[in-house]
Structures are given as C-alpha cells and as structure tokens.
Coordinates of C-alpha atoms in Angstrom, one line a residue:
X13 CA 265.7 269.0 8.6
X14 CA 262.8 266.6 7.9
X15 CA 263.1 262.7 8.1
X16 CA 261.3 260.7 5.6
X17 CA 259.4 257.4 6.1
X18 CA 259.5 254.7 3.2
X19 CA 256.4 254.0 2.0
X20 CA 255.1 250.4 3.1
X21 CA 254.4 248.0 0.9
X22 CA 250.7 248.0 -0.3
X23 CA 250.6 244.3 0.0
X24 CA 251.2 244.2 3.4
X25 CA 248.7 245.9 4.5
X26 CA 246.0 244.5 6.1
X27 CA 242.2 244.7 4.3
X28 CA 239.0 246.4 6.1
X29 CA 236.6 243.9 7.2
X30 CA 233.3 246.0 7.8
X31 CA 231.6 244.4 10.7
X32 CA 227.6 243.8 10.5
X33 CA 225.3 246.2 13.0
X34 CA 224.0 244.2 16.1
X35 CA 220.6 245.0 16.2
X36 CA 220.0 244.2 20.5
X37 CA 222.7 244.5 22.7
X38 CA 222.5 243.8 26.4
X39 CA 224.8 246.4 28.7
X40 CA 226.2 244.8 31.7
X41 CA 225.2 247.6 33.8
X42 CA 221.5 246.4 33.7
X43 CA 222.0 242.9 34.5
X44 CA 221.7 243.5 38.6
X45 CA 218.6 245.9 38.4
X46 CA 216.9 243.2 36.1
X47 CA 217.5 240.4 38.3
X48 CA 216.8 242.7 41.8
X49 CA 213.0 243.2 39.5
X50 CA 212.5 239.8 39.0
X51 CA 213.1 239.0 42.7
X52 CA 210.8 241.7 44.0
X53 CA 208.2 240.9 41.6
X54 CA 208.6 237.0 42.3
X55 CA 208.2 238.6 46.3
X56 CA 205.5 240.5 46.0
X57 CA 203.2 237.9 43.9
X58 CA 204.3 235.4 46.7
X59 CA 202.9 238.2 48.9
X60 CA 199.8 238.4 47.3
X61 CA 199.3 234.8 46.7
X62 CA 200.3 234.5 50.4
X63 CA 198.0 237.1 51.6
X64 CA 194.3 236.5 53.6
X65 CA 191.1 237.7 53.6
X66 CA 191.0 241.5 55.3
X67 CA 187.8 241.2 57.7
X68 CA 185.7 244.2 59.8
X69 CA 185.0 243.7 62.8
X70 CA 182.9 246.1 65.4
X71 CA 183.2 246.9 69.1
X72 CA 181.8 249.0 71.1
X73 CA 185.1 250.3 72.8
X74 CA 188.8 250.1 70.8
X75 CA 189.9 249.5 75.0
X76 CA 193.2 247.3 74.2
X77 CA 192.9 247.1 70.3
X78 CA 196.0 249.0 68.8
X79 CA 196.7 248.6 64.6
X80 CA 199.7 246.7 64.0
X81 CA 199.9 245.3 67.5
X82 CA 196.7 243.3 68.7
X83 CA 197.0 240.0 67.2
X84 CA 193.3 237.3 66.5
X85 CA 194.2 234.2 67.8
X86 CA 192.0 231.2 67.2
X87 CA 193.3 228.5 70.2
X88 CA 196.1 230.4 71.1
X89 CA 197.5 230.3 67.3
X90 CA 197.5 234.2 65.5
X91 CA 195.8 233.7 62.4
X92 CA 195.3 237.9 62.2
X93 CA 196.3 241.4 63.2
X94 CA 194.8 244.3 63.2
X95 CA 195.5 246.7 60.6
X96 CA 193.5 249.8 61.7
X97 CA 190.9 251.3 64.1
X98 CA 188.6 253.9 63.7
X99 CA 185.2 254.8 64.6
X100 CA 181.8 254.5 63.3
X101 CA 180.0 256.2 61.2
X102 CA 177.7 257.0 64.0
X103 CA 180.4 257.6 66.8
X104 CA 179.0 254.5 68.9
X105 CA 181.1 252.3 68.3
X106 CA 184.9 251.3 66.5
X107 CA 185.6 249.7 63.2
X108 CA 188.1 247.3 63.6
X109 CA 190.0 246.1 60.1
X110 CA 191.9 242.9 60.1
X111 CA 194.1 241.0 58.1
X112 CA 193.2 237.6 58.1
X113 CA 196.0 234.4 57.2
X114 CA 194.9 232.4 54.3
X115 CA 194.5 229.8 56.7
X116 CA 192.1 231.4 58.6
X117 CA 189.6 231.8 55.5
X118 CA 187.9 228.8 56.3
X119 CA 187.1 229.7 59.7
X120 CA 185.4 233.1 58.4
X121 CA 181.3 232.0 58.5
X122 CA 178.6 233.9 59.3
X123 CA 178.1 232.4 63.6
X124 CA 182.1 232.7 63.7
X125 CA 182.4 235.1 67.1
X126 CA 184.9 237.7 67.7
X127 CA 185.8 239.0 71.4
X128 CA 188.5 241.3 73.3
X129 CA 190.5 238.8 75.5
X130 CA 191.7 240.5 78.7
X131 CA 192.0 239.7 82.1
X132 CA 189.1 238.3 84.2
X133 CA 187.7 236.1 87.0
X134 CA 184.3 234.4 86.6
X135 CA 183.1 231.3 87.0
X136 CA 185.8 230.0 88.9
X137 CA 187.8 230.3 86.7
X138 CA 190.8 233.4 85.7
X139 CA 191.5 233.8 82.2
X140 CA 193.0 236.0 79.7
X141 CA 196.5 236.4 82.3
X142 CA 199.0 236.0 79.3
X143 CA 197.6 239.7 78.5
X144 CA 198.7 241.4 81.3
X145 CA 202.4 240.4 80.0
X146 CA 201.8 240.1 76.5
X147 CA 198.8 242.7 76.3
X148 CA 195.2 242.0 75.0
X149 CA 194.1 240.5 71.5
X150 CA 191.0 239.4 69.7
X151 CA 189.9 236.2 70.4
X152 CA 187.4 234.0 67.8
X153 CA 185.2 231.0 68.4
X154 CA 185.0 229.3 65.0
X155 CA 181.3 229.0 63.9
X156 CA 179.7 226.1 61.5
X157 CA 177.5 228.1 59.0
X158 CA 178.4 227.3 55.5
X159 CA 177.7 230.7 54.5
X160 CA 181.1 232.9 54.0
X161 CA 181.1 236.5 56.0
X162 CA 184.2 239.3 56.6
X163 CA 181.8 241.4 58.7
X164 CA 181.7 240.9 62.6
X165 CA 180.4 242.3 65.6
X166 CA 182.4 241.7 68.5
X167 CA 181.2 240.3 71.9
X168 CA 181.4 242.0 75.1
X169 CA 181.7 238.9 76.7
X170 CA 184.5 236.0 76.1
X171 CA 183.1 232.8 74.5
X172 CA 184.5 229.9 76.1
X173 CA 185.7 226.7 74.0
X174 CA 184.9 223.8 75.0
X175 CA 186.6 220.5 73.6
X176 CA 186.2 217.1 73.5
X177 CA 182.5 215.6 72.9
X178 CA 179.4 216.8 74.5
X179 CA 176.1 218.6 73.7
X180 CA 175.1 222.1 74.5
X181 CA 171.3 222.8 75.8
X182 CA 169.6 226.0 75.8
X183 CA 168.1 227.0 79.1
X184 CA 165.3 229.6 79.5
X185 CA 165.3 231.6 83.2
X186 CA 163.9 234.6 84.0
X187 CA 167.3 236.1 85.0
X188 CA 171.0 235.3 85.0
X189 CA 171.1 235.0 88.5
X190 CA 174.8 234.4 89.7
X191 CA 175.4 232.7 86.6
X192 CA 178.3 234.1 84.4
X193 CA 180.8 232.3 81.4
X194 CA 182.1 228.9 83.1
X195 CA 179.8 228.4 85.5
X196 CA 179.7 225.0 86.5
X197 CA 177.4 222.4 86.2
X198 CA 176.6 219.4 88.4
X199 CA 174.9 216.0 88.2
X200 CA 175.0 213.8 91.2
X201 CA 177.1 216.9 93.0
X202 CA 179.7 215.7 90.0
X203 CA 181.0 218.7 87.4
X204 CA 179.9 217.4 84.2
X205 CA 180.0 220.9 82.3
X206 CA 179.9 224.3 82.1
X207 CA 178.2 227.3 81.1
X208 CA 179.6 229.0 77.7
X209 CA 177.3 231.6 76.7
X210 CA 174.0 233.8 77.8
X211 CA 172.1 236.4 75.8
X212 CA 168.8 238.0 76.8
X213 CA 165.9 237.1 74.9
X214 CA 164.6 239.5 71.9
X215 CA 161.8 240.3 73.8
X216 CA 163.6 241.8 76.9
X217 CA 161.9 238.9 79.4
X218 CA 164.0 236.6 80.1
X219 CA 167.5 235.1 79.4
X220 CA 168.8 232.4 77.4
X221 CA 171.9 230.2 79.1
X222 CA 173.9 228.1 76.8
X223 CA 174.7 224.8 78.6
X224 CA 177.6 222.0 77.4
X225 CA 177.7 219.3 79.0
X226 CA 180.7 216.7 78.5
X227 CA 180.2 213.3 77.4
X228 CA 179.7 210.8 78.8
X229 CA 177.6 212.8 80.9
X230 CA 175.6 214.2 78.1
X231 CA 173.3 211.0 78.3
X232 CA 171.5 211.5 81.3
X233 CA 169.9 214.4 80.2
X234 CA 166.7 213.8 78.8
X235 CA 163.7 215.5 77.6
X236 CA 162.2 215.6 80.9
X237 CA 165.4 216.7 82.9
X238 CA 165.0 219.6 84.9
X239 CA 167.4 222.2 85.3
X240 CA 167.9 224.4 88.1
X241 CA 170.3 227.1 90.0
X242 CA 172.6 226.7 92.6
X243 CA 172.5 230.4 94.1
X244 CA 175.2 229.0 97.2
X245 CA 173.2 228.8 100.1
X246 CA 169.1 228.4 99.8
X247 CA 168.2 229.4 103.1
X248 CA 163.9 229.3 103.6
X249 CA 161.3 230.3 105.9
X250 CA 158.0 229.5 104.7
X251 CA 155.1 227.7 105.5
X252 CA 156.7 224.4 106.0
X253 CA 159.5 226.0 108.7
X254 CA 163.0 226.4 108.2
X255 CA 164.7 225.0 105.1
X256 CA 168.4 224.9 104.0
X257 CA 170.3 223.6 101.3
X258 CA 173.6 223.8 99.8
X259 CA 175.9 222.3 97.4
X260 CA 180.2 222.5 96.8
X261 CA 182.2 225.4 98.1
X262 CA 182.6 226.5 94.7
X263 CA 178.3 226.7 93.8
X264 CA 178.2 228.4 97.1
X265 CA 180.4 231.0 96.4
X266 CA 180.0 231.5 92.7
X267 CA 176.6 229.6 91.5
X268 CA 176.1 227.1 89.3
X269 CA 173.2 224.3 87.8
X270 CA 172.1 221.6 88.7
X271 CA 170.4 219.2 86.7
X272 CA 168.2 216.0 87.4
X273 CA 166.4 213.5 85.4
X274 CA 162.9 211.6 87.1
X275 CA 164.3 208.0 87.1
X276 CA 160.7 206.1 85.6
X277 CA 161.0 208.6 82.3
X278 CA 162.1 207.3 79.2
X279 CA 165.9 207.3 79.4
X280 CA 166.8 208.6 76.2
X281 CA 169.1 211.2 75.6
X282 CA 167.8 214.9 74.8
X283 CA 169.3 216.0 71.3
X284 CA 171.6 219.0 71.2
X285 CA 170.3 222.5 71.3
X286 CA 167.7 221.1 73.1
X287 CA 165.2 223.5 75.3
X288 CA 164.6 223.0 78.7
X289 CA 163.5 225.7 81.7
X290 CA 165.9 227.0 84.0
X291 CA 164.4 227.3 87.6
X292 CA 165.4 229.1 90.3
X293 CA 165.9 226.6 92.9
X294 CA 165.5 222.6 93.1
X295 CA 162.2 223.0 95.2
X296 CA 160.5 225.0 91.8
X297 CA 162.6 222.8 89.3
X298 CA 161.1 219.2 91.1
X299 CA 157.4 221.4 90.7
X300 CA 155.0 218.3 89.1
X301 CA 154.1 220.0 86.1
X302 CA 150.3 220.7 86.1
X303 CA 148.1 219.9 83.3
X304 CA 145.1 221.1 84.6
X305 CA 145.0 224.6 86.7
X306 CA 141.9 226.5 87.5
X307 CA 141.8 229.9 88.8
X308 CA 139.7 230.9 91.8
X309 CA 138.7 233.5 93.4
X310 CA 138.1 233.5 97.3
X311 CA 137.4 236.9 98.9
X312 CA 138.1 237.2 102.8
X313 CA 136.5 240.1 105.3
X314 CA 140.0 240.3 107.0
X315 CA 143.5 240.9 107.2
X316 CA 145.7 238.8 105.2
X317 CA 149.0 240.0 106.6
X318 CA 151.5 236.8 106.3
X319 CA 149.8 236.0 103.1
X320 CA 152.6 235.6 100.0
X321 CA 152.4 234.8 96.7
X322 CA 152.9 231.0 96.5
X323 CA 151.3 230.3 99.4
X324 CA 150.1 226.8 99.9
X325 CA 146.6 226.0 99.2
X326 CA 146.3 223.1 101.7
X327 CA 143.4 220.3 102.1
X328 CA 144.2 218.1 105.2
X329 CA 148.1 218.5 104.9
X330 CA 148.0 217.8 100.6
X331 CA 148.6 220.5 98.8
X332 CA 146.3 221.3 96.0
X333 CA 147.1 224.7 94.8
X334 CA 148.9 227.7 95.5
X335 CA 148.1 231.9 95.9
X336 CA 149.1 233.8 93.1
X337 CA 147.2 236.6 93.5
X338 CA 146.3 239.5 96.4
X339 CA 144.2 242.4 95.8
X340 CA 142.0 245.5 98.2
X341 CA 138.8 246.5 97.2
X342 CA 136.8 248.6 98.8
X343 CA 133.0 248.5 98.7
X344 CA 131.6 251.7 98.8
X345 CA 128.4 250.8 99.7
X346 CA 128.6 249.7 102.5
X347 CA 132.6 251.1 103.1
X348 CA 134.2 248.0 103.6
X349 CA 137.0 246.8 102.6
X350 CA 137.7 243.0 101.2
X351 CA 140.9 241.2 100.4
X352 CA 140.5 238.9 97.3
X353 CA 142.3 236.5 96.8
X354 CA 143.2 234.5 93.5
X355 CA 144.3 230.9 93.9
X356 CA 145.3 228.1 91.6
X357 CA 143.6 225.1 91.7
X358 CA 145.0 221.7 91.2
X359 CA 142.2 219.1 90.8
X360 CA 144.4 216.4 88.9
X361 CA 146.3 216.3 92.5
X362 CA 142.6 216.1 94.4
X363 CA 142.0 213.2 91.9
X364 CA 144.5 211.2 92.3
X365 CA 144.0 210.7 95.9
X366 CA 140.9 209.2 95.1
X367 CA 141.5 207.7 92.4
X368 CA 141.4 204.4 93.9
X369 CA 138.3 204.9 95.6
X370 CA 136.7 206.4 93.1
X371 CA 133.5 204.5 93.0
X372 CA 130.2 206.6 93.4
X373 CA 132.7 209.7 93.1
X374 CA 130.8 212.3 89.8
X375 CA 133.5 212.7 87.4
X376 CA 133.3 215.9 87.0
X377 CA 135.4 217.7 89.7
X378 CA 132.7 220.8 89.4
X379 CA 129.7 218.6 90.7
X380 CA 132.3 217.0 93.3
X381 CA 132.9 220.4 94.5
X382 CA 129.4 221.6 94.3
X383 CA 128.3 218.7 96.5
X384 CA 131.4 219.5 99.0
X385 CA 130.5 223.3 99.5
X386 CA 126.6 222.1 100.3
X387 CA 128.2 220.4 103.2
X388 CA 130.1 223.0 104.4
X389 CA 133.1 222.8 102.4
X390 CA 134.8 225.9 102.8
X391 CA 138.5 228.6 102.2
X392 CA 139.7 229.9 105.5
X393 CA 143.0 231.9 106.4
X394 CA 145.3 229.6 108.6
X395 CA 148.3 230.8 110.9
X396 CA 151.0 228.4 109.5
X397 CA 154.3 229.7 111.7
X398 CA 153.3 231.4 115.1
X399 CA 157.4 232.8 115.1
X400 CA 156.9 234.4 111.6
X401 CA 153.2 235.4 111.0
X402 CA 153.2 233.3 107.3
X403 CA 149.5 232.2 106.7
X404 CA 148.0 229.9 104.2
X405 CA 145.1 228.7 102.8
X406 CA 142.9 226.1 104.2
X407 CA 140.4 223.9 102.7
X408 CA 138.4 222.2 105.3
X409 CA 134.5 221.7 106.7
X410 CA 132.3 223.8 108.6
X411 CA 129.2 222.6 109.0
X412 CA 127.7 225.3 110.9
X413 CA 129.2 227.4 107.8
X414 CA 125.8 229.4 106.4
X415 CA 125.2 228.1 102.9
X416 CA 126.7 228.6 100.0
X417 CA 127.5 228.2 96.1
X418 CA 129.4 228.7 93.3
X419 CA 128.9 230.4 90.6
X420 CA 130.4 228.8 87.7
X421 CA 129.6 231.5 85.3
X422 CA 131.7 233.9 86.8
X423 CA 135.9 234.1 86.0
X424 CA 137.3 233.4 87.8
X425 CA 134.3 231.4 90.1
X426 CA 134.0 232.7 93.7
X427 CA 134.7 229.8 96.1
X428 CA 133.5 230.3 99.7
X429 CA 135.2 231.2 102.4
X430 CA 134.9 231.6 106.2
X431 CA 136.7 233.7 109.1
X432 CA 140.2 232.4 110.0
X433 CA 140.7 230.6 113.3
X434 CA 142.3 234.5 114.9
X435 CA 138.9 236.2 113.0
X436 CA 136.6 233.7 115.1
X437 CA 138.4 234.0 118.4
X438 CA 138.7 237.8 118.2
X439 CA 134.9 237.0 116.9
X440 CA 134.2 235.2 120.8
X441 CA 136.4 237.5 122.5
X442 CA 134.1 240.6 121.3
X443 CA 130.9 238.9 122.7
X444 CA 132.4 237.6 125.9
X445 CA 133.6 241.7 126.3
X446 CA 129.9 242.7 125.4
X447 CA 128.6 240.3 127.8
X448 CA 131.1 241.3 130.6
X449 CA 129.4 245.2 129.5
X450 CA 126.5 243.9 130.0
X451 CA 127.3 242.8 134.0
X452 CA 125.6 245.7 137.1
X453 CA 128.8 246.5 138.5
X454 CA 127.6 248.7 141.1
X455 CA 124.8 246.2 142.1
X456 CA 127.5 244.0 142.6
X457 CA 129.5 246.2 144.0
X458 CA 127.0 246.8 146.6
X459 CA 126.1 242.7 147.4
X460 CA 129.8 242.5 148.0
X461 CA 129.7 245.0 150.3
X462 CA 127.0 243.5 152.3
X463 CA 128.5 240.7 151.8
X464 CA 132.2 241.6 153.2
X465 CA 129.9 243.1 156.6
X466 CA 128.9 239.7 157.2
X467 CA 131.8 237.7 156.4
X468 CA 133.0 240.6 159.0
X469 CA 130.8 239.7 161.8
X470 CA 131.3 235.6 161.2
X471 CA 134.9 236.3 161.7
X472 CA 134.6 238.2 164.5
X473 CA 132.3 235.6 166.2
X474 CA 134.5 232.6 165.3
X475 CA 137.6 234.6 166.6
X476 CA 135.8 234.7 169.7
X477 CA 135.1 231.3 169.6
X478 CA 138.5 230.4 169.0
X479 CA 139.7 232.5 172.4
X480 CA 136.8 230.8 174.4
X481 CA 138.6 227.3 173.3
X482 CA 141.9 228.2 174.1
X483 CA 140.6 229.2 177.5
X484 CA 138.7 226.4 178.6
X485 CA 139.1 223.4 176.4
X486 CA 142.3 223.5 176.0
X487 CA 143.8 223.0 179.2
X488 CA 141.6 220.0 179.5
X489 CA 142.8 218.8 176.8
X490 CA 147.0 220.0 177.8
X491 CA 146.2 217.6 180.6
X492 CA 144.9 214.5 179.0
X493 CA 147.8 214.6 176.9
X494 CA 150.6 214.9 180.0
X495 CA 148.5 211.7 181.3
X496 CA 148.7 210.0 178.1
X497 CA 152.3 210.9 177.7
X498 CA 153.2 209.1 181.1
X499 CA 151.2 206.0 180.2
X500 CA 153.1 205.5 177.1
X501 CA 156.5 205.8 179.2
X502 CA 155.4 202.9 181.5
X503 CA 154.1 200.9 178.9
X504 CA 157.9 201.5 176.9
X505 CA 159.6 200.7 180.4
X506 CA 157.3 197.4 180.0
X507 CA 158.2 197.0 176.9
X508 CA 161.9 197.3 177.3
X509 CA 161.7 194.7 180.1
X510 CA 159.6 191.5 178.1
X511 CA 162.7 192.8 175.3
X512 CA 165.3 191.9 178.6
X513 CA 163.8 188.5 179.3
X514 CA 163.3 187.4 175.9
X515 CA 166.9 188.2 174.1
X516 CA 169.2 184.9 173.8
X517 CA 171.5 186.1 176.2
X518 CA 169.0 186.7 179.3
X519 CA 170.2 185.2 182.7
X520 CA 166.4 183.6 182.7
X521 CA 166.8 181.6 179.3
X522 CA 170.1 180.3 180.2
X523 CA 169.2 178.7 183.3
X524 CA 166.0 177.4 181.3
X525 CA 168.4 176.0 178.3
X526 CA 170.4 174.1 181.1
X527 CA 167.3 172.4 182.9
X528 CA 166.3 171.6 179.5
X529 CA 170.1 169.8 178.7
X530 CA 169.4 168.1 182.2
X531 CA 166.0 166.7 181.7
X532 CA 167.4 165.5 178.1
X533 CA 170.3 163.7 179.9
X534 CA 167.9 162.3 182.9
X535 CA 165.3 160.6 179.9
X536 CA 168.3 159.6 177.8
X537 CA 169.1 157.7 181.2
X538 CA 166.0 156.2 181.4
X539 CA 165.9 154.9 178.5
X540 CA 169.2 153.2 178.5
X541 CA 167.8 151.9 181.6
X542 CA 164.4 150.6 180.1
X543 CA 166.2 149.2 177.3
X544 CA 168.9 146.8 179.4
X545 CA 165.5 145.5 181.6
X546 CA 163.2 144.6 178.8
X547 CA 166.6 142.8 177.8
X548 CA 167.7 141.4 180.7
X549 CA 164.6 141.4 183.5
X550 CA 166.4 138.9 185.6
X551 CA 168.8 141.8 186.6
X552 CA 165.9 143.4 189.3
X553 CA 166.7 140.0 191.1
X554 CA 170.5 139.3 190.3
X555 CA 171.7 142.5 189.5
X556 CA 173.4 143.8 186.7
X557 CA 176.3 141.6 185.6
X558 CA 180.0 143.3 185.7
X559 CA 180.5 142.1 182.1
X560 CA 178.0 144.2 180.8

C-alpha cells in the first residue's frame, strides 16, 4: 500500500538566494599559531636588539674559565659570560669567546684589561675570596683609548682599581724587589697609595712599577721626588759601621716605597704618568745627583781584599767619589801582578768646598790636580773596619811620595797611588827582619857567654861578701839596736811621766790652783785694805770705826 503526499503549494516555497564566493577566509584554527609567531618574533628581535658585542679574549691557561659559567665583572657588576673556550691556533695558549652586555660596549677600548680573578695574598692585602664560594671569573679594568677593540689578551696578574682622585707615576728599578700588586706607599711613614701594576721593560733590563698615589697626597710629589724601596729591614756593614733602618710592620714584612721630596725645590706637583727612578734603598735614592763624573784609573801593587764596588773614595773624611771598578792584570814582563782600580770622580763636590775660598784657586780642576800630585798628592788603600776587613780609598799627601804625573791623554787618566798603611808596615817589618838576619848570633852568643862567667864570679864574690857581713857587722849592729831600743823605753817612761804632771787632774796642779785662789783672796784683802786707808788715814791712830 503506498501513502501519497499532496503536493505543496509552489508559492510557498521559499526562492534560492545564491550566495557570493569569499575570496579570504581566516580559519580559527590558525589564530593561536599566528599570535605564538608574532610573540617569538617580537622576542627574538628584543633579543637581538638586547644583545652585546661578543669579544676574544686570550690566556695562557683556561685554569677556572668554564663556557656558560665564568661570568666578566667590571666592579663586581657581570657585564659578560663566557661562551666558549678553546685553544690556539698554536696550542700555547686558550681562546676565550665572550658575550658582552650592551652596556658594556663602551667599556670595550683598545688599553681595557682583562684578568682571571682567583684567590690570592699580596701586598697586604687578600683578594679574589668570593671565588672560592662562588668560583673564579674574568675581571676588567676599563681603559680610556677612544679607539673601539673586541680582541684581548688576558693578564696573568690582577690589576687593581683604584678610586677616588690621585695620579699614577711610572717608576723605573732595576728589579721588582719585594714589590708585588698593592704594595703600599708611604710619605712621612703615612700610606698615601699603592702599587697597581708592574711590567718589565721591552728591553729585558729593568722594570717598570705603576705608582697611584691618592689625593691630597698626590701634591707633594714633584719632579725632583725621589722614590725608593722599603725591603723591611735594611741592615748595613760598610765602611761607615753598622747601619739599620726600618719602617711599619707591614713594609717590613711585605715591602713597600717610600718617597721624599728635597724641601728648597720648586714645590709644584709632578703631572701624571710622570717618570721618576726607583732606588733600592733611601741611602741610594737621597744620592746628590752628579753632573760632572770622571773616571780614573789608579792601579795598586797589592791586595785589595775588603775592596767593593761602591766603595768610598774619601779626601780627609768628604767623600768625593766612589769604586766602581776592580780588575787583575798580570805583567808578563816582569810577572807581576797589579790590581787596577777604576774610580769615579766627583770634582763638583771638591769644588764646592772651596768655593768660598776660591781666590788664587786655577779653575780648571785638571791644573788644581796637577799642582796637588807635584806635592805629593796621592790614592792609597785604607783599612776602614778592623772587625770586617772593608777598605777604601784614600786621598791624602805624601811628601816623601817619589814623583809623579798624570797623563791626561790616557782614558781613563792614571792617578797615582802609594802602598796602603798594612803595605808600608809589612814594608818596615821586612827590613827590621833583614836587619835582625843581618845580627852575628854566634859572636854574640859567645860575649854572652863570657859574659855570664863573669857575672858568675861577681856573684860569687858578693855572696861572700854578704856572709862576711852577717858575721861580723851585723852583730855589732844587733847590739846598737838592743841599746837604742832601751833608750827609747826610758825616754817613753819620761814621757809618760811630764804627761802625769801636766794633765788637769794631777795632785801637783791642784795644789798649785789653790795657792793661786789664796794669793788672789790675800791681794783682794789688800786692796780693800789700801782702799779704806787712803780714805780714812786717821784710822792707823783711831782705829777703824764700828760703823763702818
């Protein structure tokens, strides 16, 4: 059976609306991988934008340096790390490759330094002990070129910053000595600085120390300042005895400079960078520079053990130059040997002493000495310590001297020289031996002999005569004594009795003390008496009245 539908009305029916074709259509599906691009674009442009300058730097050892790990710090701030490390082309040494903040890409000049930071002690000071927690990293000293560089080589040594105001002086020494980074500096015994930086010098001989000294400070160093080490204890023996000298606890134990400015110079300040000479010691830094030295020669017949190098060269206790020289030659003519000696010669010092008596005196130091050498003017080897041996050089007059003179064509010129003081005694020693040679032993030997016979017999005879004394004289002379000894007893006995008799308490000078007391009564009487009759005379006929 099949069901039928009525047909719908025609009318009714809705008309077909044909709808345009979009040309772009945007799926929802691709709206969240869209935006996630745009975000990691927007990131990684902020990345780049963000990112430094990458930088090489060199070392000789990668000891500490790990990539991704070892951070460059520029005053305890990173402003790096470092991205990788491998080694040289050559194998001697390590590439380092760092990247850099953009911060940092000012600080990237051609002096800007670069150094491993670990652990140490020098100077006084300990630095670099965050690294034994945190673990080592590059450190950099921020240079003032204008000229841009991203190629480095590393320091062995840290560079120390210094901050606040100041100057920094270069100092020329032969060696570092005890020196090392942060060694202190002193003015007046008063820290005023430190050492931050050495090198050696291109040519191998000597060294270079970089000096900063702190303001205020910095103004009392002038151009003729003298620098000088403190080496801790400076302990002498030379010529001039025993000499010792020391500074803080700190210089003594780890060195240090000193420094000192002559106080009737010019007192302006020394610009920075300046150069001055580092000396090894205050004695050699307070040296009156020289500015006229002559070399000469002096050539001595004997030993010159106790002789140094910078030895004094002394005229009457001022010293006017100094050895620098000591040399054996041997004459093979006559096989000897001679010992000559080069000396510097200081005549500026010999004439300023008398400069203010300088009238009549040649100008020229060469005829001066010419006319001292005629009169004996002469070089001899002096013992200056008895306890140590040194010697020096003396300048002095010999007029018995033979004659002599110099040679002024000759370089150096010869100066002349006599025996030293030991040379001339050892001289008179030899000819008192060769005289002593020179005695007859045996011929006095044999007058000796004689002679000891006869002193024999003479004592012989006067111990004879001494035996015929004791025999006859001297009983004699036993009994004159026993007499004198008894007349001396009676004359004490004697004595002793006038002693009796005349002490205040003898019997004999009482009774005498009361006569006396009666014969003073008796006259007193009498004149009481004489006295009432001149008076009264009438009384030898009347008698003396009872009234009275």
């Amino acid at each position: 059976m099949s069901e039928e539908f009525p047909h719908p009305d025609r009318d009714s029916i809705p008309e077909a609306v044909a709808e345009p074709h979009r040309r772009h259509s945007l799926q929802l599906v691709w709206i969240v991988p869209i935006v996630a691009a745009l975000i990691g674009a927007s990131l990684a442009v902020k990345s780049y934008l963000s990112r430094g300058p990458v930088i090489t730097i060199s070392f000789h050892s990668g000891e500490g340096i790990e990539a991704g790990k070892t951070k460059i710090k520029y005053k305890d701030v990173q402003i790096g790390e470092v991205k990788s490390v491998v080694l040289g082309k050559d194998r001697s040494h390590v590439v380092v490759s760092a990247e850099m903040t953009k911060e940092a890409k000012d600080l990237l000049v051609k002096d800007t330094l670069f150094w491993v930071e670990r652990p140490r002690i020098s100077g006084g000071n300990i630095s670099g002990l965050s690294t034994l927690v945190g673990g080592s990293y590059i450190g950099m000293a921020a240079g003032t070129s204008k000229d841009r560089q991203h190629a480095f080589t590393g320091r062995e040594t840290p560079v120390v910053l210094v901050d606040g105001p100041g100057r920094q002086y270069l100092l020329h020494s032969r060696d570092l000595g005890s020196l090392d980074i942060s060694s202190p500096i002193y003015y007046r015994r008063i820290k005023v600085g430190q050492v931050v930086g050495y090198d050696l010098d291109k040519d191998g001989k000597g060294v270079t120390v970089k000096a900063f000294v702190r303001s205020p400070y910095d103004s009392f160093v002038t151009a003729n300042s003298v620098f000088w080490q403190e080496s801790g204890i400076d302990l002498s023996l030379d010529v001039s005895g025993l000499k010792l000298n020391t500074q803080s606890v700190a210089s003594m134990l780890l060195g240090g400079i000193s420094f000192q400015s002559p106080e009737d110079a010019p007192a302006q300040p020394a610009p920075p960078n300046s150069t001055f000479t580092l000396a090894v010691n205050r004695a050699e830094a307070l040296k009156r520079p020289e500015r006229v030295v002559e070399k000469y020669l002096l050539v001595f017949g004997e030993s010159v053990r106790g002789l140094a190098l910078g030895a004094p060269v002394d005229l009457l206790g001022v010293t006017v130059g100094e050895v620098t020289k000591i040399n054996l030659e041997l004459d093979p003519q006559r096989k000897r040997f001679s010992m000559p000696v080069e000396v510097q010669f200081y005549p500026e010092r010999l004439r300023a002493h008398y400069r203010h008596k300088a009238q009549g005196l040649p100008a020229d130091h060469r005829v001066l000495l010419d006319e001292l050498v005629a009169h004996g003017f002469r070089a001899q080897l002096r013992n200056a310590n008895l306890l140590t041996g040194q010697m020096y050089v003396a300048l002095s007059f010999f007029p018995d001297a033979p004659k002599a003179k110099i040679d002024w064509t000759e370089s150096p010129p010869q100066f002349p020289t006599v025996p030293g003081s030991l040379e001339r005694l050892q001289g008179k020693i030899m000819r008192i031996v060769d005289k002593i040679e020179k005695i007859p032993f045996e011929a006095v030997a044999g007058d000796a002999r004689k002679t000891l016979k006869s002193l024999d017999a003479t004592l012989k005879s006067a111990d004879r005569l001494v035996k015929q004394i004791d025999s006859s004289v001297v009983p004699e002379a036993r009994g004159v004594l026993s007499d004198a000894r008894r007349t001396l007893g009676e004359a004490r006995q004697t004595l002793a009795g006038a002693s009796n008799v005349m002490s205040s308490d003898a019997p004999v000078q009482q009774d005498l003390r009361e006569t006396l007391r009666e014969v003073a009564r008796a006259a007193q009487s009498l004149r009481a008496l004489a006295d009432y009759l001149e008076r009264h005379p009438e009384s030898l006929i009347r008698g003396k009245k009872e009234k009275e």
